[in-house]
Tab-separated table of C-alpha atoms and ligand atoms in Angstrom:
chain	number	residue	atom	x	y	z
A	27	MET	CA	7.116	-26.217	-41.083
A	28	PRO	CA	5.511	-23.272	-39.183
A	29	LYS	CA	6.848	-19.847	-40.075
A	30	LEU	CA	9.395	-18.231	-37.701
A	31	VAL	CA	8.138	-14.782	-36.660
A	32	LYS	CA	9.679	-12.199	-34.332
A	33	VAL	CA	7.150	-11.079	-31.693
A	34	ALA	CA	7.788	-8.255	-29.234
A	35	GLN	CA	7.640	-9.344	-25.614
A	36	SER	CA	4.605	-7.795	-24.006
A	37	ASN	CA	3.561	-6.390	-20.653
A	38	PRO	CA	-0.095	-5.614	-21.305
A	39	TYR	CA	-0.448	-3.500	-18.156
A	40	LYS	CA	2.421	-1.210	-19.150
A	41	THR	CA	1.158	-1.006	-22.728
A	42	TRP	CA	-2.267	-0.056	-21.398
A	43	ILE	CA	-1.065	2.689	-19.044
A	44	ARG	CA	1.111	4.135	-21.825
A	45	GLY	CA	-2.031	4.415	-23.955
A	46	GLU	CA	-3.908	6.398	-21.309
A	47	GLY	CA	-2.278	9.697	-22.269
A	48	ILE	CA	-1.282	10.809	-18.758
A	49	PRO	CA	2.200	11.117	-17.216
A	50	ILE	CA	3.861	7.963	-15.872
A	51	ILE	CA	6.156	8.564	-12.904
A	52	GLU	CA	8.894	5.952	-12.541
A	53	GLY	CA	11.658	5.301	-10.016
A	54	TYR	CA	11.913	3.974	-6.471
A	55	SER	CA	9.849	6.603	-4.673
A	56	ILE	CA	7.644	9.682	-5.019
A	57	ASP	CA	8.601	12.754	-3.033
A	58	ASP	CA	5.068	14.045	-2.535
A	59	VAL	CA	1.740	12.824	-3.918
A	60	MET	CA	0.424	16.388	-3.565
A	61	THR	CA	2.909	17.739	-6.098
A	62	VAL	CA	2.886	14.909	-8.658
A	63	PRO	CA	2.212	16.684	-11.984
A	64	LEU	CA	-1.120	15.598	-13.476
A	65	LYS	CA	-2.646	15.884	-16.935
A	66	PRO	CA	-6.267	15.695	-18.104
A	67	TRP	CA	-7.433	12.072	-18.161
A	68	PRO	CA	-10.333	11.682	-20.592
A	69	ARG	CA	-11.271	8.107	-19.612
A	70	ILE	CA	-11.595	9.035	-15.933
A	71	GLY	CA	-12.879	12.580	-16.356
A	72	GLY	CA	-10.369	14.208	-14.004
A	73	ARG	CA	-6.609	14.742	-14.047
A	74	GLY	CA	-4.133	11.999	-13.294
A	75	ALA	CA	-0.704	10.397	-13.427
A	76	TYR	CA	0.320	6.769	-13.135
A	77	ILE	CA	2.916	5.808	-10.555
A	78	ASP	CA	5.018	2.926	-11.876
A	79	LEU	CA	7.668	2.261	-9.240
A	80	VAL	CA	10.275	-0.498	-9.546
A	81	GLY	CA	9.033	-2.108	-6.313
A	82	SER	CA	5.511	-2.582	-7.630
A	83	ASP	CA	6.982	-5.646	-9.363
A	84	ASN	CA	4.054	-5.948	-11.766
A	85	LEU	CA	1.886	-6.940	-8.794
A	86	THR	CA	0.275	-3.643	-7.886
A	87	GLY	CA	-0.161	-0.442	-9.839
A	88	ALA	CA	-0.786	3.051	-8.561
A	89	TYR	CA	-2.060	6.390	-9.758
A	90	VAL	CA	-2.756	9.841	-8.434
A	91	CYS	CA	-6.015	11.452	-9.484
A	92	GLU	CA	-7.577	14.843	-9.026
A	93	ILE	CA	-11.328	15.486	-9.181
A	94	PRO	CA	-12.068	19.028	-10.415
A	95	PRO	CA	-13.998	21.332	-8.032
A	96	GLY	CA	-17.682	20.402	-7.836
A	97	LYS	CA	-17.338	17.631	-10.438
A	98	SER	CA	-17.712	13.847	-10.541
A	99	LEU	CA	-15.352	11.383	-12.175
A	100	ASN	CA	-16.852	9.106	-14.817
A	101	PRO	CA	-18.464	6.044	-13.195
A	102	GLU	CA	-16.374	2.934	-13.804
A	103	LYS	CA	-16.079	-0.706	-12.777
A	104	HIS	CA	-13.202	-3.108	-13.246
A	105	LEU	CA	-12.030	-6.599	-12.524
A	106	PHE	CA	-9.196	-5.561	-10.276
A	107	GLU	CA	-9.112	-4.453	-6.681
A	108	GLU	CA	-8.481	-0.831	-5.832
A	109	LEU	CA	-7.621	0.922	-2.570
A	110	ILE	CA	-8.267	4.658	-2.511
A	111	TYR	CA	-6.631	6.993	-0.021
A	112	VAL	CA	-7.774	10.614	-0.055
A	113	VAL	CA	-4.869	13.044	0.276
A	114	SER	CA	-6.886	16.253	0.019
A	115	GLY	CA	-10.440	17.528	-0.307
A	116	LYS	CA	-13.810	16.074	0.532
A	117	GLY	CA	-16.673	14.524	-1.336
A	118	SER	CA	-18.961	11.558	-1.738
A	119	ALA	CA	-18.899	8.214	-3.473
A	120	ALA	CA	-21.529	5.810	-4.747
A	121	ALA	CA	-20.980	2.092	-5.316
A	122	TRP	CA	-23.442	-0.226	-7.053
A	123	ASN	CA	-23.359	-3.531	-8.853
A	124	GLU	CA	-25.113	-4.819	-11.965
A	125	ASP	CA	-28.146	-5.802	-9.893
A	126	GLY	CA	-28.578	-2.192	-8.793
A	127	ASP	CA	-27.558	-2.663	-5.150
A	128	ARG	CA	-26.303	0.811	-4.281
A	129	GLN	CA	-24.771	2.643	-1.317
A	130	THR	CA	-23.278	6.100	-0.947
A	131	PHE	CA	-20.862	7.534	1.585
A	132	GLN	CA	-18.862	10.649	2.351
A	133	TRP	CA	-15.078	10.915	2.319
A	134	GLN	CA	-12.480	13.524	3.163
A	135	GLU	CA	-8.731	13.944	3.583
A	136	GLY	CA	-7.424	10.834	5.342
A	137	SER	CA	-10.298	8.547	4.234
A	138	LEU	CA	-9.536	5.077	2.930
A	139	PHE	CA	-11.965	2.888	1.007
A	140	SER	CA	-12.121	0.289	-1.719
A	141	PRO	CA	-14.862	0.059	-4.349
A	142	PRO	CA	-15.994	-3.589	-4.143
A	143	LEU	CA	-14.594	-5.719	-6.964
A	144	ASN	CA	-16.254	-5.003	-10.308
A	145	SER	CA	-18.893	-2.751	-8.748
A	146	TRP	CA	-19.659	0.535	-10.439
A	147	HIS	CA	-18.355	3.492	-8.494
A	148	GLU	CA	-18.539	7.223	-8.900
A	149	LEU	CA	-16.519	9.766	-6.925
A	150	THR	CA	-17.746	13.334	-6.535
A	151	ASN	CA	-15.853	16.371	-5.267
A	152	LYS	CA	-18.256	18.253	-2.978
A	153	GLN	CA	-16.132	21.386	-2.780
A	154	SER	CA	-16.842	23.946	-5.480
A	155	ASP	CA	-13.604	25.871	-5.049
A	156	LYS	CA	-10.919	23.173	-4.590
A	157	ALA	CA	-9.792	20.054	-6.415
A	158	ALA	CA	-9.778	16.797	-4.434
A	159	ARG	CA	-6.801	14.465	-4.798
A	160	PHE	CA	-6.388	10.779	-4.047
A	161	LEU	CA	-3.818	8.013	-4.373
A	162	ALA	CA	-5.094	4.663	-5.643
A	163	VAL	CA	-3.216	1.383	-5.424
A	164	THR	CA	-4.647	-1.399	-7.558
A	165	GLY	CA	-4.165	-5.031	-8.495
A	166	ALA	CA	-4.474	-4.032	-12.168
A	167	PRO	CA	-1.051	-5.304	-13.348
A	168	VAL	CA	-1.830	-8.912	-12.416
A	169	PHE	CA	-5.312	-8.871	-13.947
A	170	MET	CA	-4.252	-6.977	-17.080
A	171	ASN	CA	-1.286	-9.254	-17.654
A	172	LEU	CA	-3.321	-12.400	-16.970
A	173	PHE	CA	-6.236	-11.669	-19.325
A	174	HIS	CA	-4.516	-9.090	-21.576
A	175	ASN	CA	-7.889	-7.797	-22.659
A	176	SER	CA	-8.995	-4.463	-21.219
A	177	ASP	CA	-12.528	-4.993	-22.564
A	178	PHE	CA	-12.912	-8.037	-20.306
A	179	ILE	CA	-11.512	-6.067	-17.348
A	180	PHE	CA	-13.744	-2.988	-17.783
A	181	ASN	CA	-16.878	-4.393	-19.435
A	182	ASN	CA	-17.633	-7.491	-17.447
A	183	ASP	CA	-21.149	-7.787	-16.030
A	184	PHE	CA	-20.453	-10.302	-13.287
A	185	ALA	CA	-21.621	-9.053	-9.879
A	186	PHE	CA	-19.519	-10.400	-7.017
A	187	LYS	CA	-22.492	-10.676	-4.651
A	188	ASP	CA	-20.342	-12.622	-2.194
A	189	ARG	CA	-18.346	-9.410	-1.709
A	190	TYR	CA	-21.025	-6.768	-2.088
A	191	SER	CA	-24.779	-6.899	-2.425
A	192	GLY	CA	-25.636	-3.353	-1.400
A	193	GLN	CA	-25.775	-4.041	2.365
A	194	SER	CA	-27.076	-0.889	4.077
A	195	ASP	CA	-24.218	-0.920	6.614
A	196	TYR	CA	-21.521	-1.841	4.090
A	197	PHE	CA	-19.684	1.455	4.419
A	198	THR	CA	-20.836	2.389	7.939
A	199	SER	CA	-20.107	-0.778	9.928
A	200	GLU	CA	-17.050	-0.824	12.200
A	201	GLY	CA	-16.386	-4.269	10.772
A	202	ARG	CA	-14.564	-6.929	12.747
A	203	ILE	CA	-11.107	-7.939	13.842
A	204	ILE	CA	-10.192	-11.426	12.665
A	205	GLN	CA	-7.570	-13.877	13.816
A	206	LEU	CA	-6.450	-16.430	11.289
A	207	VAL	CA	-6.782	-20.077	12.284
A	208	ASP	CA	-5.935	-23.347	10.562
A	209	ASP	CA	-8.497	-25.999	9.607
A	210	ARG	CA	-8.482	-27.316	13.205
A	211	GLY	CA	-9.279	-23.865	14.584
A	212	LYS	CA	-5.771	-23.294	15.932
A	213	ILE	CA	-4.357	-19.795	15.634
A	214	ILE	CA	-1.731	-19.660	12.907
A	215	GLN	CA	1.296	-18.426	14.804
A	216	SER	CA	3.269	-17.479	11.728
A	217	ALA	CA	0.477	-15.284	10.337
A	218	ILE	CA	-0.267	-11.688	11.232
A	219	PRO	CA	-1.920	-11.807	14.685
A	220	ALA	CA	-5.046	-9.815	13.780
A	221	ILE	CA	-6.607	-8.071	10.806
A	222	TRP	CA	-9.271	-5.385	10.902
A	223	GLU	CA	-11.891	-6.000	8.223
A	224	ARG	CA	-13.790	-2.826	7.457
A	225	ASN	CA	-14.887	-1.233	4.196
A	226	LEU	CA	-14.461	2.471	4.934
A	227	PHE	CA	-12.143	4.282	7.322
A	228	GLN	CA	-13.318	7.902	7.513
A	229	ASN	CA	-9.876	8.752	8.839
A	230	VAL	CA	-7.386	5.951	8.514
A	231	LEU	CA	-5.383	7.280	11.478
A	232	ASP	CA	-8.312	6.174	13.683
A	233	ALA	CA	-7.303	2.596	12.908
A	234	LEU	CA	-4.401	3.096	15.319
A	235	ARG	CA	-6.633	3.936	18.289
A	236	PRO	CA	-8.228	0.655	19.477
A	237	SER	CA	-6.471	-1.301	22.200
A	238	GLU	CA	-6.579	-4.457	20.037
A	239	ILE	CA	-3.611	-3.102	18.099
A	240	ILE	CA	-0.894	-5.652	17.758
A	241	GLY	CA	2.655	-4.497	18.462
A	242	LEU	CA	5.276	-5.572	15.989
A	243	GLU	CA	8.024	-5.446	18.575
A	244	GLN	CA	10.265	-7.834	16.722
A	245	MET	CA	10.533	-5.445	13.784
A	246	TRP	CA	10.721	-2.111	15.488
A	247	LYS	CA	11.045	-1.476	19.195
A	248	GLY	CA	8.231	0.744	20.436
A	249	GLY	CA	6.224	0.540	17.227
A	250	LYS	CA	2.623	-0.519	16.775
A	251	ILE	CA	0.974	-1.739	13.667
A	252	ILE	CA	-2.414	-2.954	12.489
A	253	HIS	CA	-3.306	-4.884	9.358
A	254	MET	CA	-6.494	-4.226	7.456
A	255	VAL	CA	-8.587	-5.751	4.694
A	256	LEU	CA	-11.229	-3.712	2.870
A	257	SER	CA	-14.139	-4.985	0.763
A	258	ASP	CA	-13.017	-8.616	1.253
A	259	ASN	CA	-10.058	-7.936	-1.000
A	260	THR	CA	-7.109	-10.197	-1.573
A	261	MET	CA	-5.019	-7.025	-1.332
A	262	GLU	CA	-4.194	-6.010	2.199
A	263	LEU	CA	-2.627	-3.068	3.960
A	264	HIS	CA	-1.135	-2.114	7.248
A	265	ILE	CA	-0.669	1.087	9.124
A	266	GLY	CA	2.137	1.519	11.609
A	267	GLU	CA	3.036	4.193	14.128
A	268	PHE	CA	6.578	4.530	15.445
A	269	GLU	CA	8.516	6.738	17.783
A	270	PRO	CA	10.835	9.311	16.165
A	271	GLY	CA	14.484	8.619	16.875
A	272	THR	CA	14.059	4.905	16.133
A	273	TYR	CA	14.350	2.744	13.032
A	274	MET	CA	13.152	-0.562	11.670
A	275	LYS	CA	15.424	-3.574	11.269
A	276	ALA	CA	16.580	-4.365	7.755
A	277	HIS	CA	14.180	-6.870	6.254
A	278	ARG	CA	13.046	-8.107	2.856
A	279	HIS	CA	9.945	-9.629	1.354
A	280	ASP	CA	7.908	-9.826	-1.805
A	281	GLY	CA	7.288	-6.706	-3.880
A	282	GLY	CA	4.085	-4.876	-4.641
A	283	ALA	CA	3.888	-2.627	-1.566
A	284	HIS	CA	3.307	1.107	-1.893
A	285	ILE	CA	4.160	2.779	1.402
A	286	ILE	CA	2.685	6.225	1.868
A	287	MET	CA	4.021	8.348	4.680
A	288	LEU	CA	1.241	9.896	6.760
A	289	SER	CA	3.245	11.702	9.428
A	290	GLY	CA	6.832	12.406	10.463
A	291	LYS	CA	10.043	12.701	8.499
A	292	GLY	CA	12.987	10.482	7.809
A	293	TYR	CA	14.511	8.322	5.114
A	294	SER	CA	14.625	4.744	3.908
A	295	LEU	CA	17.587	2.704	2.705
A	296	MET	CA	17.123	-0.102	0.189
A	297	TRP	CA	19.619	-2.412	-1.477
A	298	PRO	CA	19.640	-5.650	-3.478
A	299	ASP	CA	20.776	-8.816	-1.690
A	300	ARG	CA	24.581	-9.130	-1.571
A	301	ALA	CA	24.983	-5.716	-3.228
A	302	PRO	CA	25.099	-3.166	-0.370
A	303	GLU	CA	27.138	-0.882	-2.634
A	304	GLN	CA	23.955	-0.351	-4.648
A	305	ARG	CA	22.204	1.107	-1.611
A	306	ILE	CA	19.550	3.699	-2.451
A	307	ARG	CA	18.415	6.388	-0.056
A	308	CYS	CA	14.907	7.851	-0.264
A	309	ASP	CA	14.189	10.831	1.989
A	310	TRP	CA	10.550	11.115	2.953
A	311	HIS	CA	7.962	13.224	4.727
A	312	LYS	CA	4.159	13.299	4.859
A	313	GLY	CA	2.897	12.498	1.367
A	314	SER	CA	5.976	10.602	0.144
A	315	VAL	CA	5.566	7.115	-1.330
A	316	ILE	CA	8.245	4.448	-1.422
A	317	SER	CA	8.155	0.922	-2.811
A	318	PRO	CA	10.901	-1.560	-1.851
A	319	PRO	CA	11.650	-3.910	-4.761
A	320	GLU	CA	11.165	-7.663	-4.291
A	321	ASN	CA	13.726	-9.174	-1.932
A	322	TRP	CA	15.639	-5.929	-1.535
A	323	TRP	CA	16.702	-5.263	2.020
A	324	HIS	CA	15.107	-2.093	3.318
A	325	MET	CA	15.054	-0.024	6.481
A	326	HIS	CA	12.946	2.970	7.530
A	327	PHE	CA	14.496	5.626	9.773
A	328	ALA	CA	12.340	8.132	11.677
A	329	THR	CA	14.177	11.375	12.389
A	330	GLY	CA	12.693	14.678	13.575
A	331	THR	CA	10.330	14.901	16.534
A	332	GLU	CA	6.973	14.002	14.997
A	333	THR	CA	5.521	10.481	15.287
A	334	TYR	CA	6.254	8.443	12.197
A	335	ILE	CA	3.138	6.870	10.653
A	336	HIS	CA	3.134	4.948	7.422
A	337	MET	CA	0.544	2.958	5.509
A	338	ALA	CA	1.568	0.100	3.223
A	339	LEU	CA	-0.947	-0.824	0.507
A	340	ARG	CA	0.054	-4.246	-0.751
A	341	TRP	CA	-0.586	-7.173	-3.001
A	342	CYS	CA	-1.623	-10.508	-1.478
A	343	GLY	CA	-2.416	-10.523	2.191
A	344	ASN	CA	-2.866	-13.078	4.906
A	345	LYS	CA	-6.588	-13.826	4.810
A	346	TYR	CA	-6.230	-15.034	1.230
A	347	ARG	CA	-2.760	-16.490	0.837
A	348	PHE	CA	-1.164	-17.162	-2.520
A	349	ASN	CA	2.054	-18.635	-1.169
A	350	ASN	CA	2.754	-20.708	1.890
A	351	ASP	CA	5.323	-19.078	4.075
A	352	TRP	CA	5.042	-15.804	5.904
A	353	GLN	CA	8.330	-14.145	5.170
A	354	TYR	CA	8.280	-11.321	7.717
A	355	LEU	CA	8.812	-13.703	10.590
A	356	ASP	CA	11.460	-15.756	8.862
A	357	ARG	CA	14.800	-14.928	10.443
A	358	ARG	CA	16.568	-15.328	7.093
A	359	ASN	CA	14.752	-12.213	5.950
A	360	ILE	CA	15.624	-9.962	8.879
A	361	ILE	CA	19.000	-8.482	9.839
A	362	GLU	CA	19.241	-7.969	13.591
A	363	TYR	CA	20.498	-4.575	14.773
A	364	TYR	CA	23.684	-6.200	16.089
A	365	ASP	CA	24.389	-7.725	12.659
A	366	GLU	CA	23.843	-4.591	10.583
A	367	ASP	CA	26.603	-2.554	8.923
A	368	PRO	CA	27.772	-0.132	11.692
A	369	GLU	CA	27.719	2.618	9.064
A	370	ILE	CA	23.914	2.452	9.139
A	371	ARG	CA	23.757	3.439	12.801
A	372	ARG	CA	26.398	6.129	12.282
A	373	ILE	CA	24.403	7.747	9.445
A	374	PHE	CA	21.220	7.626	11.551
A	375	GLU	CA	22.857	9.297	14.542
A	376	ALA	CA	24.417	11.937	12.268
A	377	GLU	CA	21.012	12.676	10.714
A	378	LEU	CA	19.440	13.159	14.143
A	379	ALA	CA	22.340	15.345	15.264
A	380	LYS	CA	21.575	17.785	12.406
A	381	ASP	CA	18.398	18.656	14.361
A	382	GLY	CA	20.110	18.444	17.753
A	383	LEU	CA	18.409	15.082	18.462
A	384	LYS	CA	19.680	11.785	19.804
A	385	SER	CA	18.857	8.195	18.904
A	386	LYS	CA	16.274	6.480	21.114
A	387	MET	CA	17.535	3.055	20.114
A	388	ASP	CA	18.471	1.030	23.171
A	389	LYS	CA	22.244	0.341	23.167
A	390	SER	CA	21.575	-3.276	24.142
A	391	LEU	CA	19.950	-3.847	20.728
A	392	TYR	CA	23.392	-3.665	19.165
A	393	LYS	CA	24.839	-6.424	21.377
A	394	LYS	CA	24.315	-10.062	20.461
A	395	LYS	CA	22.716	-11.883	23.405
B	24	FE2	FE1	9.038	-3.983	4.489
């Protein structure tokens, strides 16, 4: 008869971040990535804090990191994808794989890039008088929990040449805009209409400029949104720009999204299915991060007068699908404006009134056709 032993249930990712010796910020949102308190981070060589929000759902992880003035972080490589958004400062980065294929590029506030999977990368702060700060969103929880061996994750010599082989234009190319088709070449109607594949955005707000931008009218009247993939990642992101005085329909989907606010002010409401009494409100402004938990209904409200721009860094995109159905377009996962709790509209109008503003939501949206 085998011996009965009590074994503690394990989440290797959480165990690993707890062992890193830096603060771990928990909750549903972060008020401002610029003011997240950081501590020295010996492994990385800068200062950092992990962000472990409920909505990350063990799919994505996040951290904030500061590079000291004039210094470089320790070079590292890892078997998980990582999206880096620079919130302040400027500097350079080098990326190379085990075969020595190497490229360098410059970055500054607003830049977005992703070190290719398992390639070495080194980030340098080029300013001698100011720290540089970035937010990273990674796929580390899935990989850590799958292999539960950090040595395998950080000391693996495999070079993913299919993703990166040191191409001279890897970080300079404008990339391409792709439309997803099925095996007969037919456009997949239920997928995101277009995705911009590019490995470095010097200023991610520029992604909103091209005319190819696809409007997401069904989610938010007057909004525009573009989806992006960097470094041939499975992780994806989108950036959306919306008119102040409007708000997005309640909707729900899988977890793992970290939404960073790039412009504007407002608030989000989130609540578990069939439990509207548990509604949570997160006020936000430039630099806030929110993460709606899996299947929680959520809505984003843009108040004030400045354009609302957000960027959602997410697990599992459209180019590489892990599951079959695209939930955004499924009507079961959207609440139409005319079906929402009237209290929601009342709160929104009251919030605008505090600044002497009026809702720009068309009254007809609240009438069932
Ligand atoms: Fe959402």
